[in-house]
Coordinates of N, CA and C in Angstrom, one line a residue:
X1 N 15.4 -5.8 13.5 CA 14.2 -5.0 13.4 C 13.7 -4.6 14.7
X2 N 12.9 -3.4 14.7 CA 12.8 -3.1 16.3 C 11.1 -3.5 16.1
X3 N 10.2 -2.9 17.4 CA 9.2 -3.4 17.7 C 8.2 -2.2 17.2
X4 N 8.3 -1.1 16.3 CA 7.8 -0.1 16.5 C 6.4 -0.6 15.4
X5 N 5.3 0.4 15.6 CA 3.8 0.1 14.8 C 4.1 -0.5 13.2
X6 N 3.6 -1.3 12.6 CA 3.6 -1.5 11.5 C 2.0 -1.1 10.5
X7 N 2.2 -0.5 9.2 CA 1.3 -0.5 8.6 C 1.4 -1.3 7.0
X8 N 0.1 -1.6 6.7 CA 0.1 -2.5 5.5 C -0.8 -1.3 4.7
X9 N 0.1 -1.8 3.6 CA -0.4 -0.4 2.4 C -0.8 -1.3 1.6
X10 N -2.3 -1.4 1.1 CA -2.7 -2.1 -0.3 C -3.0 -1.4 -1.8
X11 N -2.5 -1.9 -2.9 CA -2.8 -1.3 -4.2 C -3.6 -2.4 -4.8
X12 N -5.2 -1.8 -4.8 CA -5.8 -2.9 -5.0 C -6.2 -3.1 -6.7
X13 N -6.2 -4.5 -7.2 CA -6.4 -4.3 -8.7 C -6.8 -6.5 -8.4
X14 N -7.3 -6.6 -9.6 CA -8.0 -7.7 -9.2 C -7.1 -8.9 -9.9
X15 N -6.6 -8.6 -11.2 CA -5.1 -9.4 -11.4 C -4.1 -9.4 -10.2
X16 N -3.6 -8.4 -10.0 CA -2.4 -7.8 -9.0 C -2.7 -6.7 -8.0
X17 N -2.5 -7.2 -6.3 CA -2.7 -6.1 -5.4 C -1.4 -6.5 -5.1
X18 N -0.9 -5.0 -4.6 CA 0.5 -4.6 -4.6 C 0.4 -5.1 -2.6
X19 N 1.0 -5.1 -2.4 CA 1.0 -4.9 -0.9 C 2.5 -4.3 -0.2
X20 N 2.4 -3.6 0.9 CA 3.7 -3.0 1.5 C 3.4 -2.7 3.0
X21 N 4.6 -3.9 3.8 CA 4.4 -3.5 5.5 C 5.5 -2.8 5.7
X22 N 5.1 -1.8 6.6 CA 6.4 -0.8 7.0 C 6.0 -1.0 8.4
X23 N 7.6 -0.4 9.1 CA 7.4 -0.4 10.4 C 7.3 0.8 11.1
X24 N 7.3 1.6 11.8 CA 7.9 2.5 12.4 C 9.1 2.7 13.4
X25 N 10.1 2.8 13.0 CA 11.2 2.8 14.0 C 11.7 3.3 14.7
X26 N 12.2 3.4 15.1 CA 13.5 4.9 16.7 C 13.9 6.0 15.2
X27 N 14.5 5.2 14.1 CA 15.7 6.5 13.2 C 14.8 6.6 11.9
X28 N 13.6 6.3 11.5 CA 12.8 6.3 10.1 C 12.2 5.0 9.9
X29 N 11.6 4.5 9.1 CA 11.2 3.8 8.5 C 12.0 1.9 8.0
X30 N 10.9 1.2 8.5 CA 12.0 0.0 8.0 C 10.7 -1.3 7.1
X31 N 11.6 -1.8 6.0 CA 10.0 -2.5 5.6 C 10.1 -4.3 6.1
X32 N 9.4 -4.5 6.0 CA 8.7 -5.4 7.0 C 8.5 -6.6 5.6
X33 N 7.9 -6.2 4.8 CA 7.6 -7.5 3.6 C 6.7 -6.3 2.4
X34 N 7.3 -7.4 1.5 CA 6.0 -6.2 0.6 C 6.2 -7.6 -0.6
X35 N 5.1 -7.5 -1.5 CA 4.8 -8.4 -2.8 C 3.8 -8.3 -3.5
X36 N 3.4 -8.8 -3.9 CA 1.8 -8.9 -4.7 C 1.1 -10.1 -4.8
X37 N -0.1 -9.8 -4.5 CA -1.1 -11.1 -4.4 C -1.5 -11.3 -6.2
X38 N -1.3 -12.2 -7.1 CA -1.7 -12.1 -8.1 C -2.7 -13.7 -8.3
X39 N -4.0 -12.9 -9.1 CA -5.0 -13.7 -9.6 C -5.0 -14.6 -11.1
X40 N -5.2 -15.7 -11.1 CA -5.2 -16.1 -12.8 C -6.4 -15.4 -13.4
X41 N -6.7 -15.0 -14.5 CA -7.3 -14.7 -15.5 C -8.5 -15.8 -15.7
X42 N -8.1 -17.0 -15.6 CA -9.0 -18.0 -16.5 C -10.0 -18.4 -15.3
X43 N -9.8 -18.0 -13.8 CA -10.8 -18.2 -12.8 C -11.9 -17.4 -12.6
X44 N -12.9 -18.1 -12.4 CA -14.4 -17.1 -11.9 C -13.8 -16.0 -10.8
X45 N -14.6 -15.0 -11.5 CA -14.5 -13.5 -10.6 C -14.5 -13.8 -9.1
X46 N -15.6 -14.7 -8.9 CA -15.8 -15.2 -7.3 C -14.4 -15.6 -6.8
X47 N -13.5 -16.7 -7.0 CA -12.6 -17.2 -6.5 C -11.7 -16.3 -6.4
X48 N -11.5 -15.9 -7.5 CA -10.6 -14.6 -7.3 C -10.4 -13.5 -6.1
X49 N -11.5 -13.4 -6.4 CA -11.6 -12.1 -4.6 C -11.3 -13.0 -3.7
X50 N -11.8 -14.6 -3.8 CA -11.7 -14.9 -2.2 C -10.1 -15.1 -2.1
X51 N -9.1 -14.8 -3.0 CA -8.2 -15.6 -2.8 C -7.5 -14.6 -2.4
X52 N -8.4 -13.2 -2.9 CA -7.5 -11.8 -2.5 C -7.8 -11.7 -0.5
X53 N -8.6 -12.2 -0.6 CA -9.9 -11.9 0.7 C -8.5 -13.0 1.8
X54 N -8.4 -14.1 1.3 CA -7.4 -15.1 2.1 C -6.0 -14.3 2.7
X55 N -5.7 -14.0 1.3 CA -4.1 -13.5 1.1 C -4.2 -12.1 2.3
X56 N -5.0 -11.5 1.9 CA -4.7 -9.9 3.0 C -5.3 -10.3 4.0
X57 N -5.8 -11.2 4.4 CA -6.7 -11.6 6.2 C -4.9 -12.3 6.6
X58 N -4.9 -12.9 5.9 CA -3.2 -13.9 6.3 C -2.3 -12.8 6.7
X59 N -2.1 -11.6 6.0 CA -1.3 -10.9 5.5 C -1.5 -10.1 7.4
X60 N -2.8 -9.5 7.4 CA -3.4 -8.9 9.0 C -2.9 -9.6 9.9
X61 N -3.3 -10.9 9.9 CA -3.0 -11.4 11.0 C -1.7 -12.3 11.1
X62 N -0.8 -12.3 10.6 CA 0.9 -12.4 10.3 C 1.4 -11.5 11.7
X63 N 0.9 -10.3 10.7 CA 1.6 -9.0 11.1 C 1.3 -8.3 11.7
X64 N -0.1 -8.4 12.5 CA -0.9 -7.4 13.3 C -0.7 -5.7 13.0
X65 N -0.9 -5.5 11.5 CA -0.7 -3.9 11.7 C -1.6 -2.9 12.2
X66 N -0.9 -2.0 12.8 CA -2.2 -1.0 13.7 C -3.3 -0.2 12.5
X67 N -2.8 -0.1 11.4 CA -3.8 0.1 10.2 C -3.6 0.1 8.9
X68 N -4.2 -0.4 7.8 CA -4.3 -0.1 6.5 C -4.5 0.5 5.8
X69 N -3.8 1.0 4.8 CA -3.9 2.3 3.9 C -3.8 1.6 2.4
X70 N -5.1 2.1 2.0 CA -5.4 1.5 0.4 C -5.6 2.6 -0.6
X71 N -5.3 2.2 -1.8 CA -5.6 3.4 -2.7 C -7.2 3.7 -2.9
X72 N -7.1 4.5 -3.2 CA -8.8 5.0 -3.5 C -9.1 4.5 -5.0
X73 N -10.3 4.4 -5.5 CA -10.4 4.1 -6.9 C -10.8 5.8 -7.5
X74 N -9.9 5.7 -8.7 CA -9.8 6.6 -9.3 C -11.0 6.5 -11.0
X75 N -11.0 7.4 -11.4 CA -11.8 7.5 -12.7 C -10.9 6.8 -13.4
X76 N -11.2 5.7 -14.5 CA -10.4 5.0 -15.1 C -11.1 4.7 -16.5
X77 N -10.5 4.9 -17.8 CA -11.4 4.8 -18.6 C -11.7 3.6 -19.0
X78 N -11.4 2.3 -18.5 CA -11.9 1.2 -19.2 C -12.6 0.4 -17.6
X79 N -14.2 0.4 -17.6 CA -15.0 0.6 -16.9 C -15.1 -1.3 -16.8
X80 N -14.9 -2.1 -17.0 CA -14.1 -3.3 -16.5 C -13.2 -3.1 -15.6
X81 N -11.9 -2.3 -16.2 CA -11.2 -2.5 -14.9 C -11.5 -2.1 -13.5
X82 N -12.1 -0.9 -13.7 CA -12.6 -0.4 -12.5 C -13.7 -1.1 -11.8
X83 N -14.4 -1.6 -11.9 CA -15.3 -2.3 -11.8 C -14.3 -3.8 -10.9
X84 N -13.6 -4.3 -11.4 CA -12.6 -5.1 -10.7 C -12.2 -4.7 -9.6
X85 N -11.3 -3.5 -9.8 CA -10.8 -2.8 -8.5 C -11.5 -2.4 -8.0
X86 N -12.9 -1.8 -8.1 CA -13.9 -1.5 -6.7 C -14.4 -2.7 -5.9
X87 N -14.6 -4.2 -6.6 CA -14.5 -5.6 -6.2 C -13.7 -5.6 -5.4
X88 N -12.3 -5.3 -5.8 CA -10.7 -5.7 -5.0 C -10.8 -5.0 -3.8
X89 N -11.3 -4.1 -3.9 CA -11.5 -3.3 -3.1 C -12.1 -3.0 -1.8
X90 N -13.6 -3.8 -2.1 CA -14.5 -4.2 -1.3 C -14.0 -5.2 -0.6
X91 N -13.2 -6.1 -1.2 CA -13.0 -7.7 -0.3 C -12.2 -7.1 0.7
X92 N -11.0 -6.4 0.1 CA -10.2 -5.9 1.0 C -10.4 -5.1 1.9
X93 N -11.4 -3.9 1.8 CA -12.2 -3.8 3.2 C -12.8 -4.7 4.1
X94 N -13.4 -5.4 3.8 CA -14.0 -6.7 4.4 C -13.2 -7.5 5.1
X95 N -11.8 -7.6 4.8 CA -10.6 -8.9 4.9 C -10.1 -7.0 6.4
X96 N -10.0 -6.4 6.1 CA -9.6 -5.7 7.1 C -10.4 -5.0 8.2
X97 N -11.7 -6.1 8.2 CA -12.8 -5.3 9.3 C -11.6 -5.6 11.0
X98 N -12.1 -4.6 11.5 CA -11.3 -4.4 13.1 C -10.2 -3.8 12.4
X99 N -9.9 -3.7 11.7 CA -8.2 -2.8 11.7 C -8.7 -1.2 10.8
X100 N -8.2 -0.3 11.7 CA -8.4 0.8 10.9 C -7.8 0.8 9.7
X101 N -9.2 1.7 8.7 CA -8.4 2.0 7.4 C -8.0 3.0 6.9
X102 N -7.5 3.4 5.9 CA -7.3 5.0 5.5 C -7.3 4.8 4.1
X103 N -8.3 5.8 3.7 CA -8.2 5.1 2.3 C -7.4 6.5 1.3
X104 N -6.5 6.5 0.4 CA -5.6 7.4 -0.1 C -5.6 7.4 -1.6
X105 N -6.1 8.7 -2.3 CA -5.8 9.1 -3.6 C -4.7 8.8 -4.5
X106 N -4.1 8.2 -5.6 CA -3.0 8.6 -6.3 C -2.4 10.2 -6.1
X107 N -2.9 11.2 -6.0 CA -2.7 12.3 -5.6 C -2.2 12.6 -4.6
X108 N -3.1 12.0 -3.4 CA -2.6 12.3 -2.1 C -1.2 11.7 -1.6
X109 N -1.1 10.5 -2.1 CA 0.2 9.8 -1.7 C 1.4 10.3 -2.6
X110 N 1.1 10.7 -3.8 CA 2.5 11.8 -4.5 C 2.6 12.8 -3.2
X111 N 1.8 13.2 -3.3 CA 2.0 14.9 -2.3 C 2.6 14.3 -1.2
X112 N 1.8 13.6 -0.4 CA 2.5 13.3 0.9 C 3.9 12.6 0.6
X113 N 4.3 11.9 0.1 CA 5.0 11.1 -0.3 C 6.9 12.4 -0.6
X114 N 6.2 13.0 -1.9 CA 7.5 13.1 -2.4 C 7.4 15.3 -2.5
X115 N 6.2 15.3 -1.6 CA 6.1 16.6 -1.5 C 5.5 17.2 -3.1
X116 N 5.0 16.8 -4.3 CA 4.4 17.3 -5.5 C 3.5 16.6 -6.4
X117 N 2.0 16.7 -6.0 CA 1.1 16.3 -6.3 C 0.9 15.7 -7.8
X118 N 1.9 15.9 -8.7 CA 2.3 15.9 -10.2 C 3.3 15.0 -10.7
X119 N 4.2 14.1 -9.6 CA 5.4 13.8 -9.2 C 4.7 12.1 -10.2
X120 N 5.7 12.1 -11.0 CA 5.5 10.6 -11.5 C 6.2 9.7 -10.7
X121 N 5.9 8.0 -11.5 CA 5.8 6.8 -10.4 C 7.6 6.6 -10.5
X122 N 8.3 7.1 -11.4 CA 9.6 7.1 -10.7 C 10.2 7.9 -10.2
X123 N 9.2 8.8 -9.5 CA 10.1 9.9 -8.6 C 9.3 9.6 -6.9
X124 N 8.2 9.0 -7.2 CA 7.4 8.4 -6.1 C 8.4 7.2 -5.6
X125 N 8.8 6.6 -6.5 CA 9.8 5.3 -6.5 C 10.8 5.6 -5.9
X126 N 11.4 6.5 -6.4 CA 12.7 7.2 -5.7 C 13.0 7.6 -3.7
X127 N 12.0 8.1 -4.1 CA 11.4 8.8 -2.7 C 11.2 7.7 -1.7
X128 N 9.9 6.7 -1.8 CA 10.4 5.6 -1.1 C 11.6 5.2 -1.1
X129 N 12.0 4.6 -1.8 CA 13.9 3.8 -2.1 C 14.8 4.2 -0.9
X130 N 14.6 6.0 -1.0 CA 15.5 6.5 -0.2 C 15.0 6.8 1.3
X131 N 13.2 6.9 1.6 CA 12.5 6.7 2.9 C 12.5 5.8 3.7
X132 N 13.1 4.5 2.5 CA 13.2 3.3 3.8 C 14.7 3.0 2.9
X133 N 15.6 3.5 2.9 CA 16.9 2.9 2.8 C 17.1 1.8 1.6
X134 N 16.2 1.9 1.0 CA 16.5 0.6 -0.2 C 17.7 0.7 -1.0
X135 N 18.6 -0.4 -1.5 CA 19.2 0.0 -2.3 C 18.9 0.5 -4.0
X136 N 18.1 -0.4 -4.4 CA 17.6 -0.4 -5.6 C 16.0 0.4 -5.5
X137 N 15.6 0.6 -6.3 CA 14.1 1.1 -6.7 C 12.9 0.3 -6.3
X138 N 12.1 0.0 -5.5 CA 11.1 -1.0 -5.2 C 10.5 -1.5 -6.3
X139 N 10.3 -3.0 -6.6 CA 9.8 -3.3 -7.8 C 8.9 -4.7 -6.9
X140 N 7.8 -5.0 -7.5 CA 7.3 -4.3 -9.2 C 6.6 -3.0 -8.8
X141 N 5.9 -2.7 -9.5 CA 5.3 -1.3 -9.2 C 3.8 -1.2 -8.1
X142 N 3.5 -2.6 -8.6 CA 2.3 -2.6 -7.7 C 2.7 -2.7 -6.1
X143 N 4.0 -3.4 -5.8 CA 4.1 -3.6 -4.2 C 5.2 -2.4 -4.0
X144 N 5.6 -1.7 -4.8 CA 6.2 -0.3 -4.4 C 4.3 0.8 -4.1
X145 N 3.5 0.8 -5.2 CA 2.7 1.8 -4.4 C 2.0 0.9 -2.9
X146 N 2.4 -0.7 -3.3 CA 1.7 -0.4 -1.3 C 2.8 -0.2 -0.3
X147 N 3.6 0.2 -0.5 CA 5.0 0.5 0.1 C 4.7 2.0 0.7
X148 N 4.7 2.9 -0.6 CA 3.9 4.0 -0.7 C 3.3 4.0 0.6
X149 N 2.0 3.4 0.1 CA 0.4 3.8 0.7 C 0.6 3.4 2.3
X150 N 1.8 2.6 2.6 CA 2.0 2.6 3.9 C 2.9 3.5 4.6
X151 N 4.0 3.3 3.9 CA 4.8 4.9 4.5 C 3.6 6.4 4.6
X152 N 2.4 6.4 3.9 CA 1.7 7.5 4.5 C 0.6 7.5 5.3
X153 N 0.2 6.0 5.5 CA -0.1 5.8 6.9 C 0.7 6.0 8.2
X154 N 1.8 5.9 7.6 CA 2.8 6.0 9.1 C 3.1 7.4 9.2
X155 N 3.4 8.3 7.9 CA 3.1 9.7 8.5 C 2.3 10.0 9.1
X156 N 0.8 9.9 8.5 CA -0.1 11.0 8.8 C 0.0 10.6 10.4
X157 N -0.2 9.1 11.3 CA 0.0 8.8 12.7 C 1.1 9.4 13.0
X158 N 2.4 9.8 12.7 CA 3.2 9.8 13.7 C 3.6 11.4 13.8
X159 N 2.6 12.2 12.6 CA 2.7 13.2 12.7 C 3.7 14.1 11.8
X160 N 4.6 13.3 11.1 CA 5.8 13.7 9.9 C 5.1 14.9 9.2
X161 N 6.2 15.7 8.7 CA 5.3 16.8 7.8 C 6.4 16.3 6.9
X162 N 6.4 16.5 5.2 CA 6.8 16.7 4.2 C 8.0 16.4 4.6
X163 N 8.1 17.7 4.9 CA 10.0 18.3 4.8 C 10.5 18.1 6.0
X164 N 10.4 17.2 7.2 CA 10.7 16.6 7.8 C 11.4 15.1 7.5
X165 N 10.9 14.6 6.3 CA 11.3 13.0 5.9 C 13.0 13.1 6.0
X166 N 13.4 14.5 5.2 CA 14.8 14.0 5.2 C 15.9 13.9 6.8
X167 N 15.4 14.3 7.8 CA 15.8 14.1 8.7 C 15.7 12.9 9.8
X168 N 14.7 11.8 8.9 CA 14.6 10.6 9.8 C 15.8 9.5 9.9

């Protein structure tokens, strides 16, 4: 692995935050770690965040990345879950005070991502797989979109446009 900036992409959700470190390298993109922090169900809401709050402060200071890229909360029709994820959300800002953040749409990360704002989660999938060299498809889904959400942290810094990716 070489030495180049790493960013940590979070998919925040209060059962499961996806997480994904990428690096920046000399010839494209290389990943660093990616997984999911997952919460039990039968614990108080409180513990729960803090355990998310633990896991991504660990996760920061592991890996010192130059910044974080999180999904944005979207309109969701069952207003529990969202309500969780704006929780998950909040901690995780909080767990990432001093590191810049960027915070990124489902929309935005298709577009940037795979060039088509419309592009479903297996062609988003695809696109990473082949942006960092994977053999297989990034699984599970949650630590593939922070995979995502970090490969477009590393664009928008290093300047990549779209149609540029296939030349890294």
């Amino acid at each position: 692995m070489s030495d180049g900036p790493i960013a940590l992409g979070l998919d925040p959700g209060l059962a499961t935050t996806g997480y994904g470190l990428v690096r920046l390298a000399p010839r494209g993109w290389e990943v660093v770690a990616g997984g999911t922090i997952e919460t039990e169900a039968g614990l108080p809401r409180t513990e729960r965040l803090v355990e998310i709050y633990r896991e991504v402060r660990a996760l920061i200071e592991t890996y010192n990345p130059i910044g974080v890229a999180i999904e944005e909360i979207y309109l969701a029709r069952n207003a529990r879950t969202a309500m969780g994820t704006a929780e998950t959300r909040g901690v995780i800002l909080l767990a990432a005070h001093g590191t810049p953040v960027r915070g990124y749409t489902p929309l935005q990360v298709k577009k940037r991502i795979t060039g088509y704002g419309k592009a479903n989660k297996a062609q988003v999938q695809a696109t990473v797989r082949q942006l960092l060299g994977l053999a297989e498809l990034p699984k599970p889904d949650d630590m593939a979109d922070g995979l995502a959400l970090a490969l477009c942290y590393l664009l928008d810094i290093s300047g990549v446009r779209r149609e540029e990716h296939a030349y890294l």
